[in-house]
CSV table of C-alpha atoms in Angstrom, one decimal:
chain,number,residue,atom,x,y,z
P,1,MET,CA,76.9,81.4,96.6
P,2,SER,CA,77.3,81.2,92.8
P,3,GLU,CA,80.4,79.3,91.9
P,4,ILE,CA,83.3,81.2,90.4
P,5,ILE,CA,85.7,79.2,88.3
P,6,LEU,CA,89.2,80.7,88.9
P,7,PRO,CA,91.8,79.8,86.3
P,8,LYS,CA,94.6,77.6,87.4
P,9,SER,CA,98.3,78.5,87.2
P,10,SER,CA,101.5,78.4,89.2
P,11,SER,CA,102.7,81.7,87.8
P,12,THR,CA,102.4,84.7,90.1
P,13,VAL,CA,103.3,88.4,90.4
P,14,SER,CA,104.3,90.6,93.2
P,15,VAL,CA,102.0,93.5,94.0
P,16,LYS,CA,103.1,96.6,96.1
P,17,VAL,CA,101.0,99.7,96.7
P,18,PHE,CA,101.7,103.4,97.2
P,19,ASN,CA,99.2,105.9,98.7
P,20,ILE,CA,99.7,109.1,96.6
P,21,THR,CA,97.6,111.4,98.9
P,22,SER,CA,98.3,112.7,102.3
P,23,PRO,CA,96.3,111.4,105.3
P,24,ASN,CA,92.7,112.7,105.8
P,25,SER,CA,92.2,113.5,102.1
P,26,THR,CA,88.5,113.9,101.3
P,27,ALA,CA,86.1,114.4,98.4
P,28,PRO,CA,82.4,115.4,98.2
P,29,ALA,CA,80.5,112.3,99.3
P,30,GLY,CA,77.4,113.1,97.2
P,31,ARG,CA,79.3,112.6,94.0
P,32,PHE,CA,80.2,109.0,94.9
P,33,ILE,CA,77.7,107.4,97.3
P,34,SER,CA,74.1,107.5,98.2
P,35,PRO,CA,72.4,108.2,100.5
P,36,VAL,CA,74.6,110.8,102.3
P,37,LYS,CA,74.0,111.2,106.0
P,38,SER,CA,74.0,114.6,107.7
P,39,GLY,CA,77.5,115.3,109.0
P,40,LYS,CA,79.1,112.9,106.5
P,41,GLU,CA,79.2,115.1,103.4
P,42,ARG,CA,82.9,114.5,103.0
P,43,LEU,CA,84.2,111.1,102.1
P,44,TYR,CA,87.6,110.0,103.3
P,45,ILE,CA,89.7,108.7,100.4
P,46,ALA,CA,93.1,107.2,99.6
P,47,VAL,CA,94.6,107.3,96.1
P,48,TYR,CA,96.4,104.0,95.5
P,49,ALA,CA,98.9,103.2,92.7
P,50,PHE,CA,100.2,99.6,92.3
P,51,LEU,CA,103.6,98.3,91.3
P,52,ILE,CA,103.3,94.9,89.6
P,53,GLU,CA,106.5,92.8,89.3
P,54,HIS,CA,106.7,89.7,87.2
P,55,PRO,CA,109.3,87.0,87.8
P,56,ASN,CA,110.6,87.6,84.3
P,57,GLY,CA,111.9,91.0,85.4
P,58,ARG,CA,109.2,93.1,84.0
P,59,ARG,CA,107.8,96.0,86.2
P,60,MET,CA,104.7,97.9,85.5
P,61,MET,CA,102.2,100.2,87.2
P,62,PHE,CA,98.5,99.9,87.6
P,63,ASP,CA,97.3,103.5,87.9
P,64,LEU,CA,99.5,106.4,88.8
P,65,GLY,CA,97.4,108.5,91.1
P,66,LEU,CA,97.4,112.3,91.2
P,67,ARG,CA,99.9,114.8,89.8
P,68,LYS,CA,101.9,116.8,92.3
P,69,ASP,CA,102.0,119.8,90.0
P,70,LEU,CA,98.4,121.0,89.6
P,71,SER,CA,99.3,123.3,86.7
P,72,GLY,CA,99.0,120.3,84.5
P,73,TYR,CA,95.3,120.1,85.1
P,74,SER,CA,92.5,122.1,83.5
P,75,PRO,CA,91.6,125.5,85.0
P,76,VAL,CA,88.3,124.2,86.4
P,77,LEU,CA,89.9,121.2,88.1
P,78,GLN,CA,92.7,123.4,89.5
P,79,ARG,CA,90.0,125.6,91.0
P,80,LEU,CA,88.1,122.7,92.5
P,81,LEU,CA,91.2,121.3,94.1
P,82,SER,CA,92.3,124.6,95.4
P,83,GLU,CA,88.9,125.4,96.8
P,84,GLY,CA,88.9,122.1,98.7
P,85,LYS,CA,86.0,120.5,97.0
P,86,PHE,CA,88.5,117.7,96.3
P,87,ASP,CA,90.9,118.0,99.3
P,88,MET,CA,93.7,115.8,98.1
P,89,LYS,CA,97.2,116.9,98.8
P,90,VAL,CA,100.2,115.2,97.2
P,91,GLU,CA,103.5,115.5,99.1
P,92,ALA,CA,105.3,113.1,96.7
P,93,ASP,CA,103.8,111.8,93.5
P,94,ILE,CA,104.3,108.3,92.2
P,95,THR,CA,107.4,109.2,90.2
P,96,GLU,CA,109.0,110.6,93.4
P,97,GLN,CA,108.0,107.7,95.5
P,98,LEU,CA,109.3,105.2,93.0
P,99,LYS,CA,112.7,106.9,92.8
P,100,ALA,CA,112.8,107.2,96.6
P,101,GLY,CA,112.2,103.4,96.7
P,102,GLY,CA,115.2,102.7,94.4
P,103,ILE,CA,113.2,102.2,91.2
P,104,SER,CA,113.9,104.4,88.2
P,105,LEU,CA,111.2,105.3,85.7
P,106,GLU,CA,113.1,103.6,83.0
P,107,GLN,CA,112.5,100.3,84.8
P,108,ILE,CA,108.7,100.7,84.4
P,109,ASP,CA,108.1,99.2,81.0
P,110,THR,CA,104.2,99.5,81.1
P,111,VAL,CA,101.6,101.7,82.8
P,112,ILE,CA,98.0,100.5,82.9
P,113,TRP,CA,95.3,103.1,83.5
P,114,SER,CA,92.2,101.7,85.1
P,115,HIS,CA,90.5,104.7,83.4
P,116,THR,CA,91.4,108.2,82.3
P,117,HIS,CA,90.3,110.3,85.3
P,118,PHE,CA,92.7,112.9,86.7
P,119,ASP,CA,93.4,111.0,90.0
P,120,HIS,CA,94.5,107.8,88.1
P,121,ILE,CA,96.6,109.0,85.2
P,122,GLY,CA,99.4,110.8,87.0
P,123,ASP,CA,101.8,112.6,84.7
P,124,MET,CA,102.9,110.2,81.9
P,125,SER,CA,105.1,112.9,80.4
P,126,LEU,CA,107.6,112.1,83.2
P,127,PHE,CA,108.0,108.5,82.0
P,128,PRO,CA,110.4,107.8,79.1
P,129,PRO,CA,108.9,107.1,75.6
P,130,THR,CA,109.8,103.5,76.0
P,131,THR,CA,107.1,103.1,78.7
P,132,LYS,CA,104.1,101.5,77.1
P,133,LEU,CA,100.6,102.8,78.0
P,134,VAL,CA,97.7,100.3,78.3
P,135,ILE,CA,94.0,101.5,78.4
P,136,GLY,CA,90.6,99.9,78.1
P,137,LYS,CA,88.7,100.0,74.9
P,138,GLY,CA,86.6,103.1,74.6
P,139,SER,CA,88.9,105.2,76.8
P,140,GLU,CA,89.0,108.8,75.5
P,141,ARG,CA,92.4,109.5,73.9
P,142,LYS,CA,92.1,113.2,73.5
P,143,ALA,CA,90.1,114.5,76.5
P,144,TYR,CA,87.5,113.6,78.9
P,145,PRO,CA,84.8,115.7,80.6
P,146,ASP,CA,86.0,117.5,83.7
P,147,LEU,CA,83.3,116.7,86.2
P,148,SER,CA,79.9,118.1,85.0
P,149,THR,CA,81.4,121.0,83.0
P,150,THR,CA,82.2,121.4,79.3
P,151,GLU,CA,85.8,122.0,80.0
P,152,CYS,CA,88.2,119.2,79.3
P,153,ILE,CA,91.5,117.9,80.5
P,154,PHE,CA,93.7,117.2,77.5
P,155,LEU,CA,95.5,113.8,77.6
P,156,THR,CA,97.4,114.1,74.4
P,157,ILE,CA,100.7,114.5,76.2
P,158,GLY,CA,100.2,111.1,77.9
P,159,TYR,CA,100.0,109.3,74.6
P,160,LYS,CA,102.5,111.4,72.5
P,161,GLY,CA,105.6,109.5,71.4
P,162,ARG,CA,104.8,106.2,73.1
P,163,GLU,CA,103.1,102.9,72.3
P,164,VAL,CA,99.5,102.8,73.4
P,165,GLU,CA,97.6,99.5,73.6
P,166,GLU,CA,93.9,99.5,73.9
P,167,ILE,CA,92.6,96.3,75.5
P,168,ASP,CA,89.7,94.8,73.4
P,169,PHE,CA,87.4,92.5,75.5
P,170,GLU,CA,85.2,91.5,72.5
P,171,LYS,CA,87.2,88.3,72.1
P,172,PRO,CA,88.4,87.7,75.7
P,173,ASP,CA,90.8,84.9,76.7
P,174,LEU,CA,88.3,83.8,79.3
P,175,ILE,CA,85.3,84.9,81.5
P,176,ILE,CA,85.8,85.4,85.2
P,177,SER,CA,82.6,86.0,87.3
P,178,GLY,CA,80.8,87.1,84.2
P,179,LEU,CA,83.5,89.6,83.3
P,180,PRO,CA,85.5,89.4,80.1
P,181,ALA,CA,89.1,88.9,81.0
P,182,VAL,CA,92.5,89.1,79.2
P,183,ASP,CA,95.5,87.1,80.3
P,184,PHE,CA,98.0,90.0,80.2
P,185,PHE,CA,101.3,88.0,80.5
P,186,GLY,CA,99.8,84.8,78.9
P,187,ASP,CA,100.8,82.7,81.9
P,188,GLY,CA,97.8,83.2,84.3
P,189,SER,CA,99.5,85.5,86.6
P,190,PHE,CA,97.7,88.8,85.8
P,191,TYR,CA,94.3,89.4,84.2
P,192,LEU,CA,92.6,92.5,83.1
P,193,LEU,CA,88.8,92.6,83.5
P,194,ASP,CA,86.2,94.6,81.7
P,195,THR,CA,84.3,96.5,84.4
P,196,PRO,CA,82.4,99.3,82.6
P,197,GLY,CA,80.1,101.9,84.2
P,198,HIS,CA,82.2,104.3,86.1
P,199,CYS,CA,83.5,105.7,82.8
P,200,PRO,CA,84.2,104.4,79.3
P,201,GLY,CA,87.1,101.9,79.2
P,202,HIS,CA,87.1,101.3,82.9
P,203,ILE,CA,89.1,98.1,83.7
P,204,THR,CA,90.2,96.2,86.8
P,205,ALA,CA,92.9,93.7,87.4
P,206,LEU,CA,93.1,90.3,89.0
P,207,ALA,CA,96.6,89.5,90.2
P,208,ARG,CA,97.6,86.0,91.2
P,209,VAL,CA,100.0,86.5,94.2
P,210,LYS,CA,100.0,82.9,95.3
P,211,GLU,CA,99.0,79.8,93.4
P,212,ASP,CA,95.6,79.9,95.1
P,213,SER,CA,95.2,83.5,96.2
P,214,PHE,CA,94.5,86.8,94.3
P,215,LEU,CA,94.4,90.5,94.7
P,216,LEU,CA,91.6,92.3,92.8
P,217,LEU,CA,92.6,95.8,92.0
P,218,GLY,CA,89.2,97.4,91.7
P,219,GLY,CA,89.9,100.9,90.3
P,220,ASP,CA,86.8,103.0,90.7
P,221,CYS,CA,84.2,100.2,90.6
P,222,CYS,CA,83.0,101.7,93.9
P,223,HIS,CA,84.1,104.4,96.4
P,224,HIS,CA,83.0,102.9,99.7
P,225,PRO,CA,82.7,99.2,100.6
P,226,GLY,CA,79.1,99.8,101.7
P,227,GLN,CA,78.3,99.9,98.0
P,228,LEU,CA,79.3,96.2,97.8
P,229,ARG,CA,78.3,94.9,101.2
P,230,PRO,CA,76.3,93.2,102.7
P,231,ASN,CA,74.9,90.8,100.1
P,232,ILE,CA,73.8,87.2,100.0
P,233,HIS,CA,77.2,86.1,98.7
P,234,ILE,CA,79.5,87.7,101.3
P,235,GLN,CA,77.3,86.3,104.1
P,236,LYS,CA,78.3,82.8,103.2
P,237,ASN,CA,81.9,83.1,104.1
P,238,PHE,CA,82.2,86.5,105.9
P,239,ALA,CA,78.9,86.9,107.7
P,240,TYR,CA,78.2,90.2,109.5
P,241,HIS,CA,76.1,89.7,112.7
P,242,GLY,CA,75.6,93.3,113.7
P,243,ASP,CA,72.7,95.6,113.0
P,244,VAL,CA,72.3,97.0,109.4
P,245,PRO,CA,69.5,98.9,107.9
P,246,THR,CA,69.0,96.2,105.3
P,247,ASP,CA,68.1,92.5,105.3
P,248,PHE,CA,71.7,91.5,104.3
P,249,SER,CA,70.6,90.8,100.8
P,250,GLU,CA,71.7,94.1,99.3
P,251,PRO,CA,74.4,96.7,100.1
P,252,ILE,CA,73.7,99.6,102.5
P,253,LEU,CA,74.9,102.2,100.1
P,254,THR,CA,74.5,102.6,96.3
P,255,ILE,CA,75.6,104.8,93.4
P,256,PRO,CA,73.8,108.2,93.3
P,257,GLU,CA,70.9,108.4,90.9
P,258,GLY,CA,71.5,112.0,89.9
P,259,PRO,CA,74.7,113.6,88.4
P,260,SER,CA,77.7,111.8,89.9
P,261,ALA,CA,81.2,110.5,89.3
P,262,TYR,CA,79.6,107.5,87.5
P,263,ALA,CA,78.9,107.9,83.7
P,264,ASP,CA,76.4,105.0,83.5
P,265,ARG,CA,74.7,104.1,86.7
P,266,SER,CA,73.0,100.9,85.5
P,267,THR,CA,76.1,99.5,83.9
P,268,ALA,CA,78.2,100.4,87.0
P,269,LEU,CA,75.7,98.5,89.2
P,270,ALA,CA,75.8,95.5,86.9
P,271,SER,CA,79.6,95.5,87.1
P,272,LEU,CA,79.4,95.7,90.9
P,273,GLY,CA,77.0,92.8,91.1
P,274,LYS,CA,79.7,90.6,89.3
P,275,ILE,CA,82.5,92.0,91.5
P,276,GLN,CA,80.4,91.1,94.6
P,277,LEU,CA,81.0,87.4,93.7
P,278,LEU,CA,84.7,87.9,93.5
P,279,ASP,CA,84.7,90.0,96.7
P,280,ALA,CA,82.9,87.1,98.5
P,281,ASN,CA,85.5,84.5,97.5
P,282,PRO,CA,87.9,83.8,100.4
P,283,ASP,CA,90.8,83.5,97.9
P,284,ILE,CA,90.4,87.0,96.6
P,285,PHE,CA,91.2,90.3,98.4
P,286,LEU,CA,89.6,93.4,96.8
P,287,VAL,CA,91.6,96.7,97.0
P,288,THR,CA,89.8,99.6,95.3
P,289,ALA,CA,91.6,102.7,94.3
P,290,HIS,CA,90.2,105.0,97.0
P,291,ASP,CA,89.5,102.7,100.0
P,292,ALA,CA,90.8,104.7,103.0
P,293,ILE,CA,89.3,102.0,105.2
P,294,LEU,CA,92.4,99.9,104.4
P,295,GLU,CA,94.8,102.4,105.9
P,296,GLY,CA,96.4,100.7,108.9
P,297,ILE,CA,95.4,97.2,107.7
P,298,ILE,CA,97.4,96.7,104.5
P,299,SER,CA,101.1,97.4,104.1
P,300,LEU,CA,102.5,100.1,101.8
P,301,TYR,CA,105.6,99.9,99.6
P,302,PRO,CA,108.1,98.4,99.9
P,303,GLU,CA,106.2,95.6,101.6
P,304,PRO,CA,104.3,93.4,99.1
P,305,LEU,CA,100.6,92.6,99.5
P,306,ASN,CA,101.1,89.0,98.5
P,307,ASP,CA,100.8,87.6,102.0
P,308,TRP,CA,97.3,89.2,102.6
P,309,LYS,CA,95.7,85.8,103.2
P,310,GLU,CA,98.2,84.6,105.8
P,311,LEU,CA,98.1,88.0,107.6
P,312,GLY,CA,94.3,87.9,107.8
P,313,TRP,CA,93.8,91.3,106.1
P,314,LYS,CA,90.6,90.3,104.4
P,315,SER,CA,88.9,89.3,107.7
P,316,LYS,CA,90.1,92.6,109.3
P,317,ALA,CA,89.1,94.7,106.4
P,318,ILE,CA,85.8,93.4,105.1
P,319,TRP,CA,83.5,94.8,107.8
P,320,ALA,CA,85.8,97.4,109.2
P,321,PHE,CA,83.6,100.2,107.8
P,322,MET,CA,81.0,99.1,110.3
P,323,GLY,CA,83.3,99.8,113.3
P,324,GLU,CA,83.8,103.1,115.1
P,325,GLY,CA,87.2,104.7,114.7
P,326,ASN,CA,87.5,103.6,111.0
P,327,LYS,CA,87.4,106.3,108.3
P,328,GLY,CA,84.5,104.5,106.6
P,329,PHE,CA,82.4,104.4,109.7
P,330,GLY,CA,79.2,106.4,109.9
P,331,TYR,CA,78.3,106.6,106.2
P,332,CYS,CA,76.0,103.6,106.4
């Protein structure tokens, strides 16, 4: 396995996760994965939002998930959601879940969007103007295409009256697994990584939760772990010994070649190749934004994810999609 040099630091953050959708939420598989098997045209998904807490008292969110009030979306997206093409129901959005957990929105000083798709940006208008917004360079500030139509979802309200920082990776603080990285707090506890392909400005986060263990918050770098695994790197530390329709050197699934949720397929695949190295590292646990396979393995708020290594979550999760009874089973 290619060596990854992980930066050293004793500074850490606490990471807690919320699932914004109700159980058994689904989306059209053909927009996210390829090939699509008969009978598996619907892809089970979660929608995760992450609370990051720094020892200095700062609290911030990495992604916000969906709105509860669909009237804030464009007409075409409202129609798609109501018609069930994206069957994602929200019983309590992130603002309601934070308040129920004893955290006021005024305590969130920063929100980071992994990218500007509807299921990640939440409703920034509910946060006070003191809450800073962080986006990747190249993210559309006015609108973004609503699926394959010419209609747009306007994002102006998310930016209006607040500080917006655009992360520029042209002069990164360091390179991690070939990915330009910015040391967000300046102490080695939380890095933002440039992972383009899914859409302009897509970023992921590497959170140090113990001195020698990390959580990789993968955003929409992929939508099913079969797009990452197997590969020659993962077999070194987490070998799968069952039957797969490949020779273990490449993932079973890939990104669709035609119109899909990925703006730039070749760039997205290049980013995935670099993420594979991080995913294969025993000190890094990958949690992507929609991995329903993790349901029942990881703990939701208020429990932190920091003890993932001691709890053996990675060993339980990494090949779970190959086992019957898991929401990711049967797609590969």
